[in-house]
Tab-separated table of C-alpha atoms and ligand atoms in Angstrom:
chain	number	residue	atom	x	y	z
A	1	UNK	CA	32.078	96.428	19.498
A	2	UNK	CA	32.409	95.193	23.102
A	3	UNK	CA	34.666	97.523	25.105
A	4	UNK	CA	36.939	94.752	26.311
A	5	UNK	CA	39.317	92.363	24.551
A	6	UNK	CA	40.989	89.405	26.244
A	7	UNK	CA	43.982	87.737	24.617
A	8	UNK	CA	44.841	84.372	26.157
A	9	UNK	CA	45.420	80.698	25.472
A	10	UNK	CA	42.527	78.252	24.954
A	11	UNK	CA	42.180	77.511	28.666
A	12	UNK	CA	40.161	78.883	31.561
A	13	UNK	CA	43.312	79.338	33.627
A	14	UNK	CA	43.986	82.845	34.854
A	15	UNK	CA	41.178	84.456	32.841
A	16	UNK	CA	38.286	82.487	34.183
A	17	UNK	CA	37.565	84.676	37.224
A	18	UNK	CA	37.572	87.848	35.092
A	19	UNK	CA	35.267	86.270	32.514
A	20	UNK	CA	32.849	85.053	35.207
A	21	UNK	CA	32.891	88.564	36.619
A	22	UNK	CA	32.261	90.149	33.220
A	23	UNK	CA	29.385	87.772	32.550
A	24	UNK	CA	27.843	88.505	35.950
A	25	UNK	CA	28.209	92.246	35.366
A	26	UNK	CA	26.420	91.953	31.982
A	27	UNK	CA	29.556	92.922	30.094
A	28	UNK	CA	30.647	91.645	26.710
A	29	UNK	CA	34.162	91.050	25.545
A	30	UNK	CA	36.040	89.859	22.496
A	31	UNK	CA	38.264	86.813	22.905
A	32	UNK	CA	41.508	86.525	20.972
A	33	UNK	CA	42.651	82.940	21.416
A	34	UNK	CA	46.360	82.311	20.914
A	35	UNK	CA	47.582	78.860	20.015
A	36	UNK	CA	50.834	77.583	21.391
A	37	UNK	CA	52.607	77.399	18.004
A	38	UNK	CA	51.916	81.066	17.310
A	39	UNK	CA	52.956	81.993	20.838
A	40	UNK	CA	56.266	80.158	20.387
A	41	UNK	CA	57.116	82.385	17.419
A	42	UNK	CA	57.702	85.046	20.072
A	43	UNK	CA	56.304	88.144	18.342
A	44	UNK	CA	53.316	88.523	20.663
A	45	UNK	CA	55.354	87.585	23.735
A	46	UNK	CA	57.774	90.408	22.919
A	47	UNK	CA	54.921	92.924	23.149
A	48	UNK	CA	53.675	91.694	26.545
A	49	UNK	CA	54.985	93.716	29.495
A	50	UNK	CA	55.991	90.579	31.438
A	51	UNK	CA	56.284	88.289	28.411
A	52	UNK	CA	53.090	86.478	29.417
A	53	UNK	CA	49.349	86.312	28.833
A	54	UNK	CA	46.600	87.197	29.661
A	55	UNK	CA	46.477	90.567	27.960
A	56	UNK	CA	43.404	92.665	28.638
A	57	UNK	CA	42.391	95.708	26.612
A	58	UNK	CA	39.915	98.347	27.693
A	59	UNK	CA	39.889	100.786	24.782
A	60	UNK	CA	43.439	102.070	24.482
A	61	UNK	CA	44.490	100.710	27.880
A	62	UNK	CA	46.424	97.421	27.699
A	63	UNK	CA	46.813	95.546	30.967
A	64	UNK	CA	48.788	92.465	31.943
A	65	UNK	CA	48.707	90.513	35.222
A	66	UNK	CA	45.427	88.749	35.937
A	67	UNK	CA	44.979	90.340	39.364
A	68	UNK	CA	45.494	93.851	37.966
A	69	UNK	CA	42.806	92.991	35.429
A	70	UNK	CA	40.430	91.910	38.204
A	71	UNK	CA	41.121	95.119	40.128
A	72	UNK	CA	40.498	97.208	37.027
A	73	UNK	CA	37.160	95.478	36.516
A	74	UNK	CA	36.382	95.926	40.199
A	75	UNK	CA	36.854	99.670	39.799
A	76	UNK	CA	34.923	99.836	36.530
A	77	UNK	CA	31.940	97.857	37.761
A	78	UNK	CA	31.514	98.820	41.409
A	79	UNK	CA	32.946	95.565	42.750
A	80	UNK	CA	35.740	96.994	44.905
A	81	UNK	CA	33.888	97.612	48.179
A	82	UNK	CA	32.445	100.677	49.775
A	83	UNK	CA	35.266	103.023	50.735
A	84	UNK	CA	38.986	102.617	51.249
A	85	UNK	CA	38.822	100.184	54.177
A	86	UNK	CA	36.680	97.666	52.345
A	87	UNK	CA	38.891	98.053	49.262
A	88	UNK	CA	41.968	97.227	51.342
A	89	UNK	CA	40.269	94.179	52.842
A	90	UNK	CA	39.234	93.040	49.362
A	91	UNK	CA	42.864	93.415	48.227
A	92	UNK	CA	43.968	91.319	51.198
A	93	UNK	CA	41.484	88.548	50.442
A	94	UNK	CA	42.401	88.569	46.757
A	95	UNK	CA	46.063	88.172	47.676
A	96	UNK	CA	45.017	85.163	49.757
A	97	UNK	CA	43.274	83.708	46.698
A	98	UNK	CA	46.439	84.323	44.668
A	99	UNK	CA	48.493	82.367	47.242
A	100	UNK	CA	46.101	79.447	46.846
A	101	UNK	CA	46.131	79.769	43.053
A	102	UNK	CA	49.930	79.629	43.013
A	103	UNK	CA	49.912	76.461	45.129
A	104	UNK	CA	47.262	74.960	42.873
A	105	UNK	CA	49.309	75.873	39.776
A	106	UNK	CA	52.423	74.231	41.259
A	107	UNK	CA	50.435	71.052	41.872
A	108	UNK	CA	48.916	71.002	38.391
A	109	UNK	CA	52.042	71.891	36.409
A	110	UNK	CA	54.844	70.400	38.531
A	111	UNK	CA	53.693	67.829	41.073
A	112	UNK	CA	50.400	66.352	39.938
A	113	UNK	CA	51.544	62.725	39.997
A	114	UNK	CA	53.629	62.941	43.166
A	115	UNK	CA	51.995	65.701	45.188
A	116	UNK	CA	48.226	65.350	44.938
A	117	UNK	CA	47.695	63.357	48.163
A	118	UNK	CA	49.738	65.784	50.218
A	119	UNK	CA	48.056	68.755	48.525
A	120	UNK	CA	44.624	67.437	49.474
A	121	UNK	CA	45.817	66.819	53.050
A	122	UNK	CA	47.029	70.417	53.315
A	123	UNK	CA	44.029	71.957	51.552
A	124	UNK	CA	41.666	72.155	54.594
A	125	UNK	CA	44.199	74.347	56.358
A	126	UNK	CA	44.106	76.840	53.444
A	127	UNK	CA	40.345	76.684	53.007
A	128	UNK	CA	39.710	77.141	56.731
A	129	UNK	CA	41.055	80.696	56.488
A	130	UNK	CA	38.510	81.629	53.814
A	131	UNK	CA	35.777	79.780	55.705
A	132	UNK	CA	36.483	81.827	58.837
A	133	UNK	CA	36.280	85.143	56.969
A	134	UNK	CA	33.132	84.149	55.116
A	135	UNK	CA	31.453	82.842	58.290
A	136	UNK	CA	32.362	86.008	60.203
A	137	UNK	CA	31.080	88.365	57.505
A	138	UNK	CA	27.690	86.614	57.286
A	139	UNK	CA	26.673	88.369	54.054
A	140	UNK	CA	27.649	85.585	51.675
A	141	UNK	CA	30.615	87.637	50.426
A	142	UNK	CA	34.184	87.986	51.633
A	143	UNK	CA	33.956	91.692	52.445
A	144	UNK	CA	30.993	93.987	52.970
A	145	UNK	CA	27.551	93.150	51.634
A	146	UNK	CA	28.215	93.241	47.907
A	147	UNK	CA	30.068	90.983	45.500
A	148	UNK	CA	33.680	92.024	44.809
A	149	UNK	CA	36.349	90.936	42.363
A	150	UNK	CA	37.897	88.855	45.163
A	151	UNK	CA	34.648	86.882	45.450
A	152	UNK	CA	34.742	86.043	41.736
A	153	UNK	CA	38.375	85.008	42.077
A	154	UNK	CA	37.664	82.833	45.121
A	155	UNK	CA	34.636	81.313	43.397
A	156	UNK	CA	36.702	80.384	40.344
A	157	UNK	CA	39.528	78.762	42.307
A	158	UNK	CA	37.008	76.860	44.459
A	159	UNK	CA	35.366	75.497	41.304
A	160	UNK	CA	38.790	74.205	40.229
A	161	UNK	CA	39.272	72.576	43.615
A	162	UNK	CA	35.859	70.911	43.433
A	163	UNK	CA	37.029	69.275	40.203
A	164	UNK	CA	40.231	68.182	41.950
A	165	UNK	CA	38.254	66.769	44.873
A	166	UNK	CA	34.466	66.948	44.822
A	167	UNK	CA	34.204	66.664	48.615
A	168	UNK	CA	36.803	69.328	49.447
A	169	UNK	CA	34.203	71.805	50.747
A	170	UNK	CA	32.210	69.314	52.806
A	171	UNK	CA	33.636	70.595	56.108
A	172	UNK	CA	33.281	74.242	55.088
A	173	UNK	CA	29.584	75.193	55.179
A	174	UNK	CA	30.073	78.890	54.462
A	175	UNK	CA	32.270	78.212	51.420
A	176	UNK	CA	29.887	75.524	50.196
A	177	UNK	CA	26.962	77.908	50.475
A	178	UNK	CA	29.013	80.653	48.774
A	179	UNK	CA	29.768	78.400	45.799
A	180	UNK	CA	26.107	77.341	45.621
A	181	UNK	CA	24.872	80.930	45.619
A	182	UNK	CA	27.483	82.228	43.174
A	183	UNK	CA	26.797	79.282	40.826
A	184	UNK	CA	23.084	80.085	40.930
A	185	UNK	CA	23.447	83.776	40.023
A	186	UNK	CA	21.573	83.729	36.701
A	187	UNK	CA	24.272	85.363	34.566
A	188	UNK	CA	27.021	83.223	36.081
A	189	UNK	CA	24.913	80.116	35.532
A	190	UNK	CA	24.275	81.073	31.919
A	191	UNK	CA	28.006	81.600	31.367
A	192	UNK	CA	29.220	78.443	33.132
A	193	UNK	CA	26.540	76.413	31.311
A	194	UNK	CA	27.687	77.791	27.943
A	195	UNK	CA	29.678	75.740	25.418
A	196	UNK	CA	32.209	78.544	25.332
A	197	UNK	CA	32.995	77.941	29.016
A	198	UNK	CA	32.645	74.167	29.046
A	199	UNK	CA	34.788	73.502	25.992
A	200	UNK	CA	37.860	75.132	27.515
A	201	UNK	CA	40.089	72.978	29.715
A	202	UNK	CA	40.833	74.390	33.150
A	203	UNK	CA	44.587	74.115	32.698
A	204	UNK	CA	47.007	74.071	29.792
A	205	UNK	CA	48.387	70.579	30.430
A	206	UNK	CA	44.962	68.914	30.588
A	207	UNK	CA	45.326	68.046	34.286
A	208	UNK	CA	42.586	69.088	36.662
B	301	GTS	N1	51.296	86.647	37.122
B	301	GTS	C1	50.779	86.478	35.780
B	301	GTS	C2	49.270	86.743	35.783
B	301	GTS	O1	48.638	86.623	36.848
B	301	GTS	O2	48.714	87.124	34.735
B	301	GTS	C3	51.102	85.063	35.322
B	301	GTS	C4	50.737	84.860	33.873
B	301	GTS	C5	51.199	83.516	33.359
B	301	GTS	O3	51.826	82.709	34.073
B	301	GTS	N2	50.902	83.271	32.075
B	301	GTS	C6	51.268	82.044	31.442
B	301	GTS	C7	52.074	82.361	30.164
B	301	GTS	O4	51.877	83.375	29.532
B	301	GTS	C8	50.047	81.288	30.968
B	301	GTS	S1	49.026	80.678	32.305
B	301	GTS	O5	49.921	80.201	33.346
B	301	GTS	O6	48.197	81.809	32.712
B	301	GTS	O7	48.204	79.626	31.717
B	301	GTS	N3	52.924	81.402	29.759
B	301	GTS	C9	53.677	81.497	28.548
B	301	GTS	C10	55.068	82.000	28.721
B	301	GTS	O8	55.778	82.069	27.708
B	301	GTS	O9	55.455	82.317	29.884
């Protein structure tokens, strides 16, 4: 039995970064896929701490909140920096990814038809912050010289943005190189090439 279980809807959504991380760290997990009709019955929702998925189980530990899940995996698999300072910087960068993910989610779920042009105009300003950190660090990772959970999270949200606009990284050489190198990591490539990954839509409303 794999040690981890992930309960979520049939989308990549907020689980994709964790799954990419698990694949890259040679970990296995069991997926429990919840369909919307079952979710609407409310029984599972009532058991979720914040009434939402994803739910992540590591043995008898049940976790909610996708970023708490990433942090847990960072601790379990040595992807949380070397020492307290790096860990704090990784937290900071992951919070920056969360800010971008929230903006992306607002576009996808609330403003896709009316807000896409403006979103793409504003995007370089957001990406430039990550570009600066990545360029300054020079290791190909956000913090330190080893991949962290924040890198997997950034990688995942950048993949979503490349679907939104395939040229969005053209002015950001460090981010473009980061995505190229992360995509080429053999276990990530095997996972993102898999039917399991490809068959799932990025978002629940089919917009991307
Ligand atoms: N902050 C939470 C996290 O990061 O895990 C947000 C979780 C969340 O928004 N879950 C949505 C949900 O459960 C699904 S998704 O947005 O991740 O696709 N929605 C159903 C509901 O009843 O709220």
